[in-house]
PDB file of C-alpha atoms in Angstrom:
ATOM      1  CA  UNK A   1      49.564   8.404  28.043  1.00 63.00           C
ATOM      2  CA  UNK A   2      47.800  11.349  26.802  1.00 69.00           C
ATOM      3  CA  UNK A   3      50.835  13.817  27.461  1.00 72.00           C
ATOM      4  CA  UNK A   4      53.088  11.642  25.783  1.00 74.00           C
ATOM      5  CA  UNK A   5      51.229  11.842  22.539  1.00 74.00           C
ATOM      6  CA  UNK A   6      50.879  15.707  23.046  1.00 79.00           C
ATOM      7  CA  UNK A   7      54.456  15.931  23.522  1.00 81.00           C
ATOM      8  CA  UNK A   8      57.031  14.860  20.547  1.00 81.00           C
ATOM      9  CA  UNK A   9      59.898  15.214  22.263  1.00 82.00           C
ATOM     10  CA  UNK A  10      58.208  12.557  25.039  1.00 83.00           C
ATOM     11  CA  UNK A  11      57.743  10.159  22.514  1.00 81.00           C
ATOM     12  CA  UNK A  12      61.241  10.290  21.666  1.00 85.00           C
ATOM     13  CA  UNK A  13      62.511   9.834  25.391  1.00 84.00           C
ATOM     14  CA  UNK A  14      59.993   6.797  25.003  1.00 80.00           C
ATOM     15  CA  UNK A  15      62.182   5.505  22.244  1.00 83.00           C
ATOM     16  CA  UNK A  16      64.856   6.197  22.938  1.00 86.00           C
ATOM     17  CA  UNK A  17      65.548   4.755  26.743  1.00 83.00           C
ATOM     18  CA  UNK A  18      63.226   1.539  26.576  1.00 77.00           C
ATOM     19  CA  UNK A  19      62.428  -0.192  29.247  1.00 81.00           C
ATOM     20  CA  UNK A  20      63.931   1.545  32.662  1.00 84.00           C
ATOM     21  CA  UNK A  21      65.125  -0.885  35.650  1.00 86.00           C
ATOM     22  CA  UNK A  22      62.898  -0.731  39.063  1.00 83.00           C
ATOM     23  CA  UNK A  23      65.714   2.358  40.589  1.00 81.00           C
ATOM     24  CA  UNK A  24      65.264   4.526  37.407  1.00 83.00           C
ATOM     25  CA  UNK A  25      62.910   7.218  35.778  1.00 83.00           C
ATOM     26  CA  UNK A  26      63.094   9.936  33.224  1.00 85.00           C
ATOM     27  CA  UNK A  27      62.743  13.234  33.051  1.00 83.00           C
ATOM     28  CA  UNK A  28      62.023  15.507  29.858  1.00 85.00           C
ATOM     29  CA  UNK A  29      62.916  18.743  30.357  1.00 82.00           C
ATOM     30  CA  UNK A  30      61.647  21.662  28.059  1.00 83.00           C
ATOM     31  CA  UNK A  31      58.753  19.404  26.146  1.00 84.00           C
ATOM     32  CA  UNK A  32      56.362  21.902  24.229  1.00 85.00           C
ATOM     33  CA  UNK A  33      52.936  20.977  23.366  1.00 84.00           C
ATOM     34  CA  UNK A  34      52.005  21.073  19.603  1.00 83.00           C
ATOM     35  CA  UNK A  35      48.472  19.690  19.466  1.00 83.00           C
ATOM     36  CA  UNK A  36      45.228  20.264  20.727  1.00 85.00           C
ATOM     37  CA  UNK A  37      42.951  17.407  21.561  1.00 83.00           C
ATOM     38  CA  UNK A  38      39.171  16.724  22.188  1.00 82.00           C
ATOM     39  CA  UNK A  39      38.259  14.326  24.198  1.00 75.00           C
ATOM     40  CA  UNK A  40      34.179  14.066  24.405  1.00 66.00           C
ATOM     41  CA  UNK A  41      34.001  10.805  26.946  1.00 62.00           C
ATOM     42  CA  UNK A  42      36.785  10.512  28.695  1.00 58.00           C
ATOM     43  CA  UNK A  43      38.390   7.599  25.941  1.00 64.00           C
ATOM     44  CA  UNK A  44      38.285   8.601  22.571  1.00 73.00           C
ATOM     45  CA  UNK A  45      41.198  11.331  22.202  1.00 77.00           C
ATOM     46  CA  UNK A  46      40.753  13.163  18.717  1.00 82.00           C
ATOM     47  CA  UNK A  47      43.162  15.852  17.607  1.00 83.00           C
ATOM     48  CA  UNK A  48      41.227  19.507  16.817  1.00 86.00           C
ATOM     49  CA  UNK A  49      44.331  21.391  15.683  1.00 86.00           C
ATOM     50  CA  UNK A  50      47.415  22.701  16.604  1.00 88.00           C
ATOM     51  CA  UNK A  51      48.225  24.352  19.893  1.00 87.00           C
ATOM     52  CA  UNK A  52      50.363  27.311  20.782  1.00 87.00           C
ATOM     53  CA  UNK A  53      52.164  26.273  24.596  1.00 83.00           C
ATOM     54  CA  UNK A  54      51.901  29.162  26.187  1.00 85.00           C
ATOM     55  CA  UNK A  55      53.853  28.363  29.484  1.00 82.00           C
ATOM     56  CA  UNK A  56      56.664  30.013  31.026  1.00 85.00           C
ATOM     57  CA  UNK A  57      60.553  29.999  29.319  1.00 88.00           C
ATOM     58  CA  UNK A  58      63.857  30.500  30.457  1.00 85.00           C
ATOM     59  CA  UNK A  59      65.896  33.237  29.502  1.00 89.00           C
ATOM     60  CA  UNK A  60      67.381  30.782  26.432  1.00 90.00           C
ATOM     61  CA  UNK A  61      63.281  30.247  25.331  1.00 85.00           C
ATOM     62  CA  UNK A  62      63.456  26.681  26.792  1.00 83.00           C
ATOM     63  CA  UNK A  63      59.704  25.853  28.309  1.00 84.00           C
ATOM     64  CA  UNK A  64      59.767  25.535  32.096  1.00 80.00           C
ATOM     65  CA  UNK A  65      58.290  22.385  31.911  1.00 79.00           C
ATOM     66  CA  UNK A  66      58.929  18.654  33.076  1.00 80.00           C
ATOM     67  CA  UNK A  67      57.535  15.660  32.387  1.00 82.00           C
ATOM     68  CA  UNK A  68      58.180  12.556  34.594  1.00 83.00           C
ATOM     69  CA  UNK A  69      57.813   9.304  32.936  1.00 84.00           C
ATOM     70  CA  UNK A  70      57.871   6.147  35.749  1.00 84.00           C
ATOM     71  CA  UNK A  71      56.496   2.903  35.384  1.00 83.00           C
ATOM     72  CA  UNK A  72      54.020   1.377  37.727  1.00 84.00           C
ATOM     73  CA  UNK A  73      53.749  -2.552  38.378  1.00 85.00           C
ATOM     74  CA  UNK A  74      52.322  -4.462  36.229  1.00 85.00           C
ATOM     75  CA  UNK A  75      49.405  -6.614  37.453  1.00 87.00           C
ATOM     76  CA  UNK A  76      46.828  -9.098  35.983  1.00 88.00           C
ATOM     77  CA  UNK A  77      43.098  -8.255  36.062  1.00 86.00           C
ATOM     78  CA  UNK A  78      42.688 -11.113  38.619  1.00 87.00           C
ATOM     79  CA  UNK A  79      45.601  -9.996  41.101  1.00 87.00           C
ATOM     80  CA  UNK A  80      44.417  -9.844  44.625  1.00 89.00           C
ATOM     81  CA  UNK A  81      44.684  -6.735  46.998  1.00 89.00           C
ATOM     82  CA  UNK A  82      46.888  -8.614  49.044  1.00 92.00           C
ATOM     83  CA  UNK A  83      49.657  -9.579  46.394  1.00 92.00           C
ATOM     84  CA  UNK A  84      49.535  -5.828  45.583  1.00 90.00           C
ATOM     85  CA  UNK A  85      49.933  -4.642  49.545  1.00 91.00           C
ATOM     86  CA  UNK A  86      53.170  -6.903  49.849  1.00 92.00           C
ATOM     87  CA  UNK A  87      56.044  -5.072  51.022  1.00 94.00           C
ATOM     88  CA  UNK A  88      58.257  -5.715  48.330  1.00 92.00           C
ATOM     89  CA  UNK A  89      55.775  -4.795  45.665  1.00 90.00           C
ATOM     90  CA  UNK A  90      55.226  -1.422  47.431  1.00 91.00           C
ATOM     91  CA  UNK A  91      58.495  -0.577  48.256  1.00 92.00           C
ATOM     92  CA  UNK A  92      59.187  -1.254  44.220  1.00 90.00           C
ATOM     93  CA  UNK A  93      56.677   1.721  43.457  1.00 90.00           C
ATOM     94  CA  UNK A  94      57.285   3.558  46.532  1.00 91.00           C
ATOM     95  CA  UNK A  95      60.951   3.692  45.889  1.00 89.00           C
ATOM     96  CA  UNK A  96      60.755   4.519  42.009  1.00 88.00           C
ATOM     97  CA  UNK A  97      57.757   7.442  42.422  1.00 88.00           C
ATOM     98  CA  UNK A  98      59.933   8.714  44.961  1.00 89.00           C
ATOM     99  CA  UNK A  99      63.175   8.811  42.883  1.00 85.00           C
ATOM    100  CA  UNK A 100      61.202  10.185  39.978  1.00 83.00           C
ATOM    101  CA  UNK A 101      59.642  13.463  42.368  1.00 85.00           C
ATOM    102  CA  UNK A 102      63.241  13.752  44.208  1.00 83.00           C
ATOM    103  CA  UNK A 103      65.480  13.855  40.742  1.00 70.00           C
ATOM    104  CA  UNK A 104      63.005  15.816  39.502  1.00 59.00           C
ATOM    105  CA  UNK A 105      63.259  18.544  42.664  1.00 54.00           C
ATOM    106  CA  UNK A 106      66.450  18.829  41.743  1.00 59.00           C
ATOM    107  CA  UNK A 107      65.911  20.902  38.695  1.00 59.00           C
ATOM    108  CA  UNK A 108      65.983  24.376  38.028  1.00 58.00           C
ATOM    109  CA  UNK A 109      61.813  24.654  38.211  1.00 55.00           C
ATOM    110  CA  UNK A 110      60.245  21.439  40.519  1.00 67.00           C
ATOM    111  CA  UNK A 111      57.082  23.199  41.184  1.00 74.00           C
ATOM    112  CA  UNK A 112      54.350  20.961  42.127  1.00 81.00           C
ATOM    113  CA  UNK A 113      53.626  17.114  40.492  1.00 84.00           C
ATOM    114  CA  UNK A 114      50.447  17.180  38.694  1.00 83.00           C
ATOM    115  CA  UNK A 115      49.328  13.500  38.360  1.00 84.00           C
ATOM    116  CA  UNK A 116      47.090  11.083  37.452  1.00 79.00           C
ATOM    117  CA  UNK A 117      45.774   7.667  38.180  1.00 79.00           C
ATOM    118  CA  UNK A 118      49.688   6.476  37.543  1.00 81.00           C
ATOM    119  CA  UNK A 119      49.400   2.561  37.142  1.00 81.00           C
ATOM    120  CA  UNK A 120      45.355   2.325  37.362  1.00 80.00           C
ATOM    121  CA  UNK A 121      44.850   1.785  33.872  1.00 77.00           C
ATOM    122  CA  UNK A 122      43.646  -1.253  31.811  1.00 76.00           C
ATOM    123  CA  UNK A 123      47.234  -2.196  31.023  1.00 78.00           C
ATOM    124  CA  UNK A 124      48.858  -2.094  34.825  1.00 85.00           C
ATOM    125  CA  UNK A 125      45.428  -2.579  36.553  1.00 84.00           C
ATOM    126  CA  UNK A 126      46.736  -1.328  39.721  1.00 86.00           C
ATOM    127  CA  UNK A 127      44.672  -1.296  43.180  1.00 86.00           C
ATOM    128  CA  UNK A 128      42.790   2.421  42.553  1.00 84.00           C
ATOM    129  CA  UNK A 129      42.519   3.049  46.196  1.00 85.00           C
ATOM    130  CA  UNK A 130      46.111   2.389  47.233  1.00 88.00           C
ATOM    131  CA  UNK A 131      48.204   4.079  44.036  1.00 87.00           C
ATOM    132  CA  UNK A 132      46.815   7.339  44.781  1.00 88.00           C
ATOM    133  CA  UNK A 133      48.460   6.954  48.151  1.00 90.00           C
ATOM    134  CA  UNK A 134      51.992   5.620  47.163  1.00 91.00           C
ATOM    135  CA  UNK A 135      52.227   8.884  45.310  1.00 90.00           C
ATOM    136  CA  UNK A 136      51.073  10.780  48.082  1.00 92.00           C
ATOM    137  CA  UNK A 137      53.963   9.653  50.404  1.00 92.00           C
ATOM    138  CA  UNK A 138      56.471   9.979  47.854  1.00 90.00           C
ATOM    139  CA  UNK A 139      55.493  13.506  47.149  1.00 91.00           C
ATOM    140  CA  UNK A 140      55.285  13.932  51.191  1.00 91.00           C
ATOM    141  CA  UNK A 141      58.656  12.386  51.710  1.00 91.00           C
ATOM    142  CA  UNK A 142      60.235  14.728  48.753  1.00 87.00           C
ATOM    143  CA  UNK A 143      58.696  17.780  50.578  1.00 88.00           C
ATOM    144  CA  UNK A 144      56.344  18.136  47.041  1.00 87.00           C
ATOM    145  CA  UNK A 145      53.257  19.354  46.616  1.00 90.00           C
ATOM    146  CA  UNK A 146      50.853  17.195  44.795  1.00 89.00           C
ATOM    147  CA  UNK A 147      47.680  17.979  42.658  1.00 88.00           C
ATOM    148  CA  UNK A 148      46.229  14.433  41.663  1.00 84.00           C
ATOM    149  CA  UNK A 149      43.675  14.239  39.110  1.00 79.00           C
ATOM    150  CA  UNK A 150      41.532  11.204  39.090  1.00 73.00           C
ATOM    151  CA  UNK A 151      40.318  10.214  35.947  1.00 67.00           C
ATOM    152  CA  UNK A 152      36.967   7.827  35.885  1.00 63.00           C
ATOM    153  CA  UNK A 153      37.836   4.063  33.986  1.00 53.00           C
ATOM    154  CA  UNK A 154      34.840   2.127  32.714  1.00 49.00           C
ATOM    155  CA  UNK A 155      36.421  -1.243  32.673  1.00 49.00           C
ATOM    156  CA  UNK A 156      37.330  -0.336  36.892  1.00 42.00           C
TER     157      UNK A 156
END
């Protein structure tokens, strides 16, 4: 969620598609980074100025940048492991992380996913051990390389 309030034109892409079915992502192309954050314990985000995006552009000045928004399931605090390891939950995420890293192969600059503990957080309370993995074959069946950050969570 931090990229999306870094990134204006993500927020936008937020508002403007809504809720995406189970077979869809979506893919901002070209999002600059305005601000700069700090961010002294891992959870409270405070902007410390503006921020110059220095990354690569295309020859029209467009950022070589994409940002991949997919949602994970959504599960309660009290799910078990097991409801969370049945094969139609996983082939839900499987199948939408993986149409998320193949559209996004597609484009003109794929490069390598840099992720996150996608669906971990206090909202989808995912299983921490296995979402790390549905990303990883995703990324392995897309031929991607992955760099996945994992971020600590004091309420996990």
């Amino acid at each position: 969620e931090i990229r999306i309030l870094l990134y204006p034109e993500v927020c936008i892409a937020m508002f403007v598609c809504g809720v995406i079915d189970d077979n869809e992502s979506v893919l901002v192309r070209g999002a600059e980074r305005f601000s700069a954050f700090e961010d002294d314990d891992g959870f409270s985000l405070k902007f410390s100025g503006s921020y110059k995006d220095k990354s690569e552009r295309d020859a029209d000045a467009t950022l070589k940048s994409n940002i991949l928004l997919v949602d994970a399931s959504k599960w309660e605090r009290t799910t078990e492991l097991a409801e969370q390891l049945e094969v139609a939950n996983m082939d839900r995420d499987l199948n939408k992380i993986l149409r998320g890293f193949t559209d996004e192969a597609d484009s003109s600059s794929p490069g390598p996913i840099t992720t996150t503990n996608w669906g971990c957080d206090r909202r989808f309370n995912g299983a921490r051990d296995v979402r790390p993995l549905i990303q990883w074959m995703a990324a392995s069946v897309a031929g991607r390389e992955l760099h996945l950050w994992l971020v600590e969570d004091r309420d996990h």
